[in-house]
Amino acid sequence: MLESSLYILRLYFMNQRTAPHFTVSAADKVNALRIEENNNNLHLRVSISGGGCSGYQYGFTFDDKIAEDDFVIEQLCSDQKTVVKVLINSMCYPYLKSAEIDYTQNLQGEHFIIRNPNAKTTCGCGTSFSIEQDDNKPNERNG
């Protein structure tokens, strides 16, 4: 628990303009899924792995544990009472600086989406991307 608090503080003191943004829409969906699963300890984990048609691929899972190296972003839901968390490990965090983590519903369906200003190119499905520099490419175990 202490380690998690330290990462929350670490994120708080980072340059606020580069911290990823977790939208209210995404927080509401996470909360709805927590209610459906009857588990208020679930958090959205966002990961990046090598692969996908553009080089990197986003991953979204639910996790009830906060790892020691996780960056934790908290978002208040639209009910103005419930707070949910998104977890990003330290290897993936640099790829998500200034990104927006959102949940969308449209003709293509419902899904979590990342709007990433660091992405040089994205594929049509929106789940893979490439960036300018590949020096620290995450691998499958990093996310």
CSV table of N, CA and C in Angstrom, one decimal:
chain,number,residue,atom,x,y,z
A,1,MET,N,0.8,-1.2,0.0
A,1,MET,CA,0.0,0.0,0.0
A,1,MET,C,0.9,1.3,0.0
A,2,LEU,N,1.9,1.2,0.8
A,2,LEU,CA,2.8,2.4,0.8
A,2,LEU,C,3.4,2.7,-0.5
A,3,GLU,N,3.9,1.6,-1.2
A,3,GLU,CA,4.5,1.7,-2.5
A,3,GLU,C,3.5,2.4,-3.5
A,4,SER,N,2.2,2.0,-3.5
A,4,SER,CA,1.2,2.5,-4.3
A,4,SER,C,1.0,4.0,-4.0
A,5,SER,N,1.0,4.4,-2.8
A,5,SER,CA,0.9,5.8,-2.4
A,5,SER,C,2.0,6.6,-2.9
A,6,LEU,N,3.2,6.0,-2.9
A,6,LEU,CA,4.4,6.7,-3.4
A,6,LEU,C,4.3,7.0,-4.9
A,7,TYR,N,3.7,6.0,-5.7
A,7,TYR,CA,3.6,6.2,-7.1
A,7,TYR,C,2.5,7.2,-7.4
A,8,ILE,N,1.4,7.2,-6.6
A,8,ILE,CA,0.4,8.3,-6.8
A,8,ILE,C,1.0,9.6,-6.6
A,9,LEU,N,1.8,9.8,-5.5
A,9,LEU,CA,2.5,11.0,-5.3
A,9,LEU,C,3.5,11.3,-6.4
A,10,ARG,N,4.2,10.3,-6.9
A,10,ARG,CA,5.2,10.5,-8.0
A,10,ARG,C,4.4,11.1,-9.2
A,11,LEU,N,3.3,10.5,-9.5
A,11,LEU,CA,2.5,11.0,-10.7
A,11,LEU,C,2.0,12.4,-10.4
A,12,TYR,N,1.6,12.7,-9.2
A,12,TYR,CA,1.1,14.0,-8.9
A,12,TYR,C,2.2,15.1,-9.1
A,13,PHE,N,3.4,14.8,-8.7
A,13,PHE,CA,4.5,15.8,-8.8
A,13,PHE,C,5.1,15.8,-10.2
A,14,MET,N,4.7,14.9,-11.1
A,14,MET,CA,5.3,15.0,-12.5
A,14,MET,C,4.6,16.2,-13.2
A,15,ASN,N,5.2,16.6,-14.3
A,15,ASN,CA,4.7,17.7,-15.1
A,15,ASN,C,3.2,17.3,-15.5
A,16,GLN,N,2.3,18.1,-15.0
A,16,GLN,CA,0.9,17.8,-15.2
A,16,GLN,C,0.5,17.8,-16.7
A,17,ARG,N,1.3,18.5,-17.5
A,17,ARG,CA,0.9,18.6,-18.9
A,17,ARG,C,1.3,17.3,-19.6
A,18,THR,N,2.1,16.4,-19.1
A,18,THR,CA,2.5,15.2,-19.7
A,18,THR,C,1.8,13.9,-19.1
A,19,ALA,N,1.1,14.1,-18.0
A,19,ALA,CA,0.5,12.9,-17.4
A,19,ALA,C,-0.7,12.5,-18.3
A,20,PRO,N,-0.9,11.2,-18.5
A,20,PRO,CA,-2.1,10.7,-19.3
A,20,PRO,C,-3.4,11.2,-18.6
A,21,HIS,N,-4.4,11.4,-19.4
A,21,HIS,CA,-5.7,11.8,-18.9
A,21,HIS,C,-6.6,10.7,-19.0
A,22,PHE,N,-7.3,10.4,-18.0
A,22,PHE,CA,-8.3,9.3,-17.9
A,22,PHE,C,-9.7,10.0,-17.8
A,23,THR,N,-10.5,9.8,-18.8
A,23,THR,CA,-11.8,10.6,-18.9
A,23,THR,C,-12.8,10.0,-18.0
A,24,VAL,N,-13.8,10.9,-17.7
A,24,VAL,CA,-15.0,10.5,-16.9
A,24,VAL,C,-15.7,9.4,-17.6
A,25,SER,N,-15.8,9.4,-18.9
A,25,SER,CA,-16.5,8.3,-19.6
A,25,SER,C,-15.8,7.0,-19.4
A,26,ALA,N,-14.5,6.9,-19.4
A,26,ALA,CA,-13.7,5.7,-19.1
A,26,ALA,C,-13.9,5.3,-17.7
A,27,ALA,N,-13.9,6.3,-16.8
A,27,ALA,CA,-14.1,6.0,-15.4
A,27,ALA,C,-15.5,5.4,-15.1
A,28,ASP,N,-16.5,5.9,-15.7
A,28,ASP,CA,-17.8,5.4,-15.6
A,28,ASP,C,-17.9,4.0,-16.1
A,29,LYS,N,-17.3,3.7,-17.2
A,29,LYS,CA,-17.3,2.3,-17.7
A,29,LYS,C,-16.6,1.3,-16.8
A,30,VAL,N,-15.4,1.7,-16.3
A,30,VAL,CA,-14.7,0.9,-15.3
A,30,VAL,C,-15.6,0.6,-14.1
A,31,ASN,N,-16.2,1.7,-13.6
A,31,ASN,CA,-17.1,1.5,-12.4
A,31,ASN,C,-18.3,0.6,-12.7
A,32,ALA,N,-18.9,0.7,-13.9
A,32,ALA,CA,-20.0,-0.2,-14.3
A,32,ALA,C,-19.5,-1.6,-14.3
A,33,LEU,N,-18.3,-1.9,-14.9
A,33,LEU,CA,-17.8,-3.2,-14.9
A,33,LEU,C,-17.4,-3.8,-13.5
A,34,ARG,N,-17.0,-2.9,-12.7
A,34,ARG,CA,-16.7,-3.3,-11.3
A,34,ARG,C,-18.0,-3.7,-10.6
A,35,ILE,N,-19.1,-3.0,-10.8
A,35,ILE,CA,-20.4,-3.3,-10.2
A,35,ILE,C,-20.9,-4.7,-10.8
A,36,GLU,N,-20.7,-4.8,-12.1
A,36,GLU,CA,-21.1,-6.1,-12.8
A,36,GLU,C,-20.4,-7.3,-12.2
A,37,GLU,N,-19.1,-7.1,-12.0
A,37,GLU,CA,-18.2,-8.2,-11.4
A,37,GLU,C,-18.3,-8.3,-9.9
A,38,ASN,N,-19.1,-7.3,-9.3
A,38,ASN,CA,-19.2,-7.3,-7.8
A,38,ASN,C,-17.8,-7.3,-7.2
A,39,ASN,N,-16.9,-6.4,-7.7
A,39,ASN,CA,-15.6,-6.3,-7.2
A,39,ASN,C,-15.1,-4.8,-7.3
A,40,ASN,N,-15.2,-4.1,-6.2
A,40,ASN,CA,-14.8,-2.7,-6.2
A,40,ASN,C,-13.3,-2.5,-6.2
A,41,ASN,N,-12.5,-3.6,-6.1
A,41,ASN,CA,-11.1,-3.5,-6.2
A,41,ASN,C,-10.5,-3.6,-7.6
A,42,LEU,N,-11.3,-3.7,-8.6
A,42,LEU,CA,-10.8,-3.8,-9.9
A,42,LEU,C,-10.4,-2.4,-10.4
A,43,HIS,N,-9.2,-2.4,-11.2
A,43,HIS,CA,-8.7,-1.2,-11.8
A,43,HIS,C,-8.4,-1.5,-13.2
A,44,LEU,N,-8.5,-0.5,-14.1
A,44,LEU,CA,-8.2,-0.7,-15.5
A,44,LEU,C,-6.7,-0.6,-15.6
A,45,ARG,N,-6.1,-1.6,-16.2
A,45,ARG,CA,-4.6,-1.7,-16.5
A,45,ARG,C,-4.5,-1.4,-18.0
A,46,VAL,N,-3.7,-0.4,-18.3
A,46,VAL,CA,-3.4,-0.1,-19.7
A,46,VAL,C,-1.9,-0.6,-20.0
A,47,SER,N,-1.7,-1.3,-21.0
A,47,SER,CA,-0.4,-1.8,-21.3
A,47,SER,C,-0.1,-1.6,-22.8
A,48,ILE,N,1.2,-1.8,-23.1
A,48,ILE,CA,1.7,-1.7,-24.4
A,48,ILE,C,2.6,-2.9,-24.7
A,49,SER,N,2.5,-3.5,-25.8
A,49,SER,CA,3.4,-4.6,-26.1
A,49,SER,C,3.8,-4.5,-27.6
A,50,GLY,N,4.9,-5.1,-27.9
A,50,GLY,CA,5.3,-5.2,-29.3
A,50,GLY,C,4.4,-6.0,-30.1
A,51,GLY,N,4.1,-5.6,-31.3
A,51,GLY,CA,3.2,-6.3,-32.1
A,51,GLY,C,2.1,-5.4,-32.7
A,52,GLY,N,1.1,-6.0,-33.3
A,52,GLY,CA,0.1,-5.2,-33.9
A,52,GLY,C,0.6,-4.8,-35.3
A,53,CYS,N,-0.3,-4.3,-36.1
A,53,CYS,CA,0.0,-4.0,-37.5
A,53,CYS,C,0.8,-2.7,-37.6
A,54,SER,N,1.0,-1.9,-36.6
A,54,SER,CA,1.8,-0.7,-36.7
A,54,SER,C,3.0,-0.7,-35.8
A,55,GLY,N,3.3,-1.8,-35.1
A,55,GLY,CA,4.5,-2.0,-34.3
A,55,GLY,C,4.3,-2.2,-32.8
A,56,TYR,N,3.4,-1.4,-32.2
A,56,TYR,CA,3.0,-1.5,-30.8
A,56,TYR,C,1.5,-1.8,-30.7
A,57,GLN,N,1.1,-2.3,-29.6
A,57,GLN,CA,-0.3,-2.6,-29.5
A,57,GLN,C,-0.7,-2.3,-28.0
A,58,TYR,N,-1.9,-1.6,-27.9
A,58,TYR,CA,-2.4,-1.3,-26.6
A,58,TYR,C,-3.1,-2.5,-26.1
A,59,GLY,N,-3.1,-2.7,-24.8
A,59,GLY,CA,-3.8,-3.7,-24.1
A,59,GLY,C,-4.6,-3.1,-22.9
A,60,PHE,N,-5.8,-3.7,-22.7
A,60,PHE,CA,-6.7,-3.2,-21.6
A,60,PHE,C,-7.1,-4.5,-20.8
A,61,THR,N,-6.8,-4.5,-19.6
A,61,THR,CA,-7.2,-5.6,-18.7
A,61,THR,C,-7.7,-5.0,-17.4
A,62,PHE,N,-8.3,-5.8,-16.6
A,62,PHE,CA,-8.7,-5.4,-15.3
A,62,PHE,C,-7.8,-6.1,-14.3
A,63,ASP,N,-7.4,-5.4,-13.3
A,63,ASP,CA,-6.5,-6.0,-12.3
A,63,ASP,C,-6.9,-5.5,-10.9
A,64,ASP,N,-6.9,-6.4,-9.9
A,64,ASP,CA,-7.2,-6.0,-8.6
A,64,ASP,C,-6.0,-5.8,-7.7
A,65,LYS,N,-4.8,-5.8,-8.3
A,65,LYS,CA,-3.6,-5.6,-7.6
A,65,LYS,C,-2.8,-4.4,-8.2
A,66,ILE,N,-2.2,-3.6,-7.4
A,66,ILE,CA,-1.4,-2.5,-7.9
A,66,ILE,C,0.1,-2.9,-7.6
A,67,ALA,N,0.8,-2.9,-8.7
A,67,ALA,CA,2.2,-3.4,-8.7
A,67,ALA,C,3.1,-2.2,-8.1
A,68,GLU,N,4.2,-2.6,-7.6
A,68,GLU,CA,5.2,-1.6,-7.1
A,68,GLU,C,5.6,-0.5,-8.1
A,69,ASP,N,5.7,-0.9,-9.4
A,69,ASP,CA,6.2,0.1,-10.4
A,69,ASP,C,5.0,0.7,-11.2
A,70,ASP,N,3.8,0.5,-10.7
A,70,ASP,CA,2.7,1.1,-11.4
A,70,ASP,C,2.5,2.6,-11.2
A,71,PHE,N,2.2,3.4,-12.2
A,71,PHE,CA,1.7,4.7,-12.1
A,71,PHE,C,0.2,4.6,-11.9
A,72,VAL,N,-0.3,5.3,-11.0
A,72,VAL,CA,-1.8,5.2,-10.7
A,72,VAL,C,-2.4,6.6,-11.0
A,73,ILE,N,-3.4,6.5,-11.8
A,73,ILE,CA,-4.2,7.8,-12.2
A,73,ILE,C,-5.6,7.6,-11.6
A,74,GLU,N,-6.1,8.5,-10.9
A,74,GLU,CA,-7.4,8.4,-10.3
A,74,GLU,C,-8.3,9.4,-11.1
A,75,GLN,N,-9.6,8.9,-11.2
A,75,GLN,CA,-10.6,9.8,-11.9
A,75,GLN,C,-11.9,9.6,-11.2
A,76,LEU,N,-12.5,10.8,-10.9
A,76,LEU,CA,-13.8,10.8,-10.3
A,76,LEU,C,-14.9,10.5,-11.4
A,77,CYS,N,-15.8,9.6,-11.0
A,77,CYS,CA,-16.9,9.3,-11.9
A,77,CYS,C,-17.9,10.4,-12.0
A,78,SER,N,-18.9,10.2,-12.9
A,78,SER,CA,-19.9,11.3,-13.1
A,78,SER,C,-20.8,11.4,-11.9
A,79,ASP,N,-20.9,10.4,-11.1
A,79,ASP,CA,-21.7,10.5,-9.9
A,79,ASP,C,-21.1,11.4,-8.8
A,80,GLN,N,-19.9,11.9,-9.1
A,80,GLN,CA,-19.2,12.8,-8.2
A,80,GLN,C,-18.8,12.2,-6.8
A,81,LYS,N,-18.9,10.9,-6.7
A,81,LYS,CA,-18.6,10.2,-5.5
A,81,LYS,C,-17.5,9.1,-5.6
A,82,THR,N,-17.7,8.3,-6.7
A,82,THR,CA,-16.9,7.1,-6.9
A,82,THR,C,-15.6,7.5,-7.6
A,83,VAL,N,-14.5,7.0,-7.1
A,83,VAL,CA,-13.2,7.2,-7.8
A,83,VAL,C,-12.7,5.8,-8.3
A,84,VAL,N,-12.2,5.8,-9.5
A,84,VAL,CA,-11.6,4.6,-10.1
A,84,VAL,C,-10.2,4.9,-10.5
A,85,LYS,N,-9.4,3.9,-10.7
A,85,LYS,CA,-8.0,4.0,-11.0
A,85,LYS,C,-7.6,3.3,-12.3
A,86,VAL,N,-6.7,3.9,-13.0
A,86,VAL,CA,-6.1,3.3,-14.2
A,86,VAL,C,-4.6,3.1,-13.8
A,87,LEU,N,-4.1,1.9,-14.1
A,87,LEU,CA,-2.7,1.5,-13.8
A,87,LEU,C,-1.9,1.4,-15.0
A,88,ILE,N,-0.7,2.0,-15.0
A,88,ILE,CA,0.2,1.9,-16.1
A,88,ILE,C,1.6,1.6,-15.5
A,89,ASN,N,2.2,0.5,-16.0
A,89,ASN,CA,3.5,0.2,-15.4
A,89,ASN,C,4.6,1.2,-15.9
A,90,SER,N,5.7,1.2,-15.2
A,90,SER,CA,6.8,2.2,-15.5
A,90,SER,C,7.4,2.0,-16.9
A,91,MET,N,7.4,0.8,-17.4
A,91,MET,CA,7.9,0.6,-18.8
A,91,MET,C,7.0,1.1,-19.9
A,92,CYS,N,5.7,1.1,-19.7
A,92,CYS,CA,4.8,1.6,-20.7
A,92,CYS,C,4.4,3.1,-20.5
A,93,TYR,N,4.6,3.6,-19.3
A,93,TYR,CA,4.2,5.0,-19.1
A,93,TYR,C,4.8,6.0,-20.1
A,94,PRO,N,6.1,5.9,-20.4
A,94,PRO,CA,6.7,6.9,-21.3
A,94,PRO,C,5.9,7.0,-22.7
A,95,TYR,N,5.4,5.9,-23.1
A,95,TYR,CA,4.7,5.8,-24.4
A,95,TYR,C,3.3,6.5,-24.3
A,96,LEU,N,2.8,6.7,-23.1
A,96,LEU,CA,1.5,7.2,-22.9
A,96,LEU,C,1.5,8.7,-22.4
A,97,LYS,N,2.6,9.3,-22.3
A,97,LYS,CA,2.6,10.7,-21.9
A,97,LYS,C,1.7,11.5,-22.7
A,98,SER,N,0.9,12.4,-22.1
A,98,SER,CA,0.0,13.3,-22.7
A,98,SER,C,-1.2,12.6,-23.5
A,99,ALA,N,-1.3,11.3,-23.3
A,99,ALA,CA,-2.4,10.5,-24.0
A,99,ALA,C,-3.7,10.7,-23.2
A,100,GLU,N,-4.8,10.4,-24.0
A,100,GLU,CA,-6.1,10.4,-23.3
A,100,GLU,C,-6.6,9.0,-23.4
A,101,ILE,N,-7.0,8.5,-22.3
A,101,ILE,CA,-7.6,7.2,-22.2
A,101,ILE,C,-9.1,7.4,-22.0
A,102,ASP,N,-9.9,6.9,-23.0
A,102,ASP,CA,-11.3,7.2,-23.1
A,102,ASP,C,-12.1,5.9,-23.3
A,103,TYR,N,-13.4,6.0,-23.2
A,103,TYR,CA,-14.3,4.9,-23.5
A,103,TYR,C,-15.3,5.5,-24.5
A,104,THR,N,-15.5,4.8,-25.6
A,104,THR,CA,-16.4,5.4,-26.7
A,104,THR,C,-17.4,4.3,-27.1
A,105,GLN,N,-18.6,4.8,-27.5
A,105,GLN,CA,-19.6,4.0,-28.1
A,105,GLN,C,-20.0,4.6,-29.4
A,106,ASN,N,-19.9,3.8,-30.5
A,106,ASN,CA,-20.2,4.3,-31.8
A,106,ASN,C,-20.7,3.2,-32.7
A,107,LEU,N,-20.8,3.4,-34.0
A,107,LEU,CA,-21.3,2.4,-34.9
A,107,LEU,C,-20.3,1.2,-34.9
A,108,GLN,N,-19.1,1.3,-34.6
A,108,GLN,CA,-18.1,0.2,-34.6
A,108,GLN,C,-18.2,-0.6,-33.3
A,109,GLY,N,-19.0,-0.1,-32.3
A,109,GLY,CA,-19.1,-0.8,-31.0
A,109,GLY,C,-18.7,0.1,-29.9
A,110,GLU,N,-18.5,-0.6,-28.8
A,110,GLU,CA,-18.1,0.1,-27.5
A,110,GLU,C,-16.7,-0.4,-27.2
A,111,HIS,N,-15.8,0.5,-26.8
A,111,HIS,CA,-14.4,0.1,-26.5
A,111,HIS,C,-13.6,1.2,-25.8
A,112,PHE,N,-12.6,0.8,-25.1
A,112,PHE,CA,-11.7,1.8,-24.6
A,112,PHE,C,-10.8,2.2,-25.7
A,113,ILE,N,-10.4,3.4,-25.7
A,113,ILE,CA,-9.6,4.0,-26.8
A,113,ILE,C,-8.5,4.9,-26.2
A,114,ILE,N,-7.4,5.0,-26.9
A,114,ILE,CA,-6.3,5.9,-26.5
A,114,ILE,C,-6.0,6.8,-27.6
A,115,ARG,N,-6.1,8.1,-27.3
A,115,ARG,CA,-5.7,9.2,-28.2
A,115,ARG,C,-4.3,9.6,-27.8
A,116,ASN,N,-3.3,9.2,-28.6
A,116,ASN,CA,-1.9,9.3,-28.2
A,116,ASN,C,-1.2,10.3,-29.1
A,117,PRO,N,-0.8,11.5,-28.6
A,117,PRO,CA,-0.1,12.4,-29.4
A,117,PRO,C,1.3,11.9,-29.8
A,118,ASN,N,1.8,10.9,-29.1
A,118,ASN,CA,3.1,10.4,-29.4
A,118,ASN,C,3.1,9.4,-30.5
A,119,ALA,N,2.0,9.0,-31.0
A,119,ALA,CA,1.9,8.0,-32.1
A,119,ALA,C,2.1,8.7,-33.4
A,120,LYS,N,3.1,8.2,-34.1
A,120,LYS,CA,3.4,8.7,-35.4
A,120,LYS,C,2.4,8.2,-36.5
A,121,THR,N,2.1,6.9,-36.4
A,121,THR,CA,1.0,6.3,-37.2
A,121,THR,C,0.2,5.4,-36.4
A,122,THR,N,-1.1,5.2,-36.8
A,122,THR,CA,-2.0,4.3,-36.2
A,122,THR,C,-2.6,3.4,-37.2
A,123,CYS,N,-3.1,2.3,-36.8
A,123,CYS,CA,-3.8,1.4,-37.8
A,123,CYS,C,-5.3,1.8,-37.8
A,124,GLY,N,-6.0,1.2,-38.7
A,124,GLY,CA,-7.4,1.5,-38.8
A,124,GLY,C,-8.2,1.0,-37.7
A,125,CYS,N,-7.8,0.0,-37.0
A,125,CYS,CA,-8.6,-0.5,-35.8
A,125,CYS,C,-8.3,0.3,-34.6
A,126,GLY,N,-7.3,1.1,-34.6
A,126,GLY,CA,-7.0,2.0,-33.4
A,126,GLY,C,-6.4,1.4,-32.2
A,127,THR,N,-6.0,0.1,-32.3
A,127,THR,CA,-5.3,-0.6,-31.2
A,127,THR,C,-3.8,-0.7,-31.4
A,128,SER,N,-3.3,-0.4,-32.5
A,128,SER,CA,-1.9,-0.4,-32.7
A,128,SER,C,-1.3,0.9,-33.2
A,129,PHE,N,-0.1,1.2,-33.0
A,129,PHE,CA,0.5,2.4,-33.3
A,129,PHE,C,2.0,2.3,-33.5
A,130,SER,N,2.7,3.3,-34.0
A,130,SER,CA,4.1,3.4,-34.1
A,130,SER,C,4.5,4.7,-33.6
A,131,ILE,N,5.8,4.8,-33.2
A,131,ILE,CA,6.3,6.1,-32.7
A,131,ILE,C,7.6,6.3,-33.5
A,132,GLU,N,8.2,7.5,-33.3
A,132,GLU,CA,9.4,7.9,-34.0
A,132,GLU,C,10.6,7.1,-33.6
A,133,GLN,N,10.7,6.8,-32.3
A,133,GLN,CA,11.9,6.2,-31.7
A,133,GLN,C,11.6,4.8,-31.1
A,134,ASP,N,12.3,3.8,-31.4
A,134,ASP,CA,12.0,2.4,-30.9
A,134,ASP,C,13.1,1.9,-29.9
A,135,ASP,N,13.8,2.8,-29.3
A,135,ASP,CA,14.9,2.4,-28.4
A,135,ASP,C,14.5,1.6,-27.2
A,136,ASN,N,13.3,1.9,-26.7
A,136,ASN,CA,12.9,1.2,-25.5
A,136,ASN,C,11.6,0.4,-25.7
A,137,LYS,N,11.5,-0.3,-26.8
A,137,LYS,CA,10.3,-1.0,-27.2
A,137,LYS,C,9.9,-2.0,-26.1
A,138,PRO,N,8.6,-1.9,-25.6
A,138,PRO,CA,8.1,-2.8,-24.7
A,138,PRO,C,8.0,-4.2,-25.3
A,139,ASN,N,8.1,-5.2,-24.5
A,139,ASN,CA,7.8,-6.6,-25.0
A,139,ASN,C,6.5,-7.1,-24.4
A,140,GLU,N,6.2,-8.3,-24.7
A,140,GLU,CA,4.9,-8.8,-24.3
A,140,GLU,C,4.8,-8.9,-22.7
A,141,ARG,N,5.9,-9.1,-22.0
A,141,ARG,CA,5.8,-9.2,-20.6
A,141,ARG,C,5.7,-7.8,-19.9
A,142,ASN,N,6.0,-6.7,-20.6
A,142,ASN,CA,6.0,-5.4,-20.0
A,142,ASN,C,4.6,-4.9,-19.6
A,143,GLY,N,3.6,-5.3,-20.4
A,143,GLY,CA,2.3,-4.7,-20.1
A,143,GLY,C,1.6,-5.5,-19.2
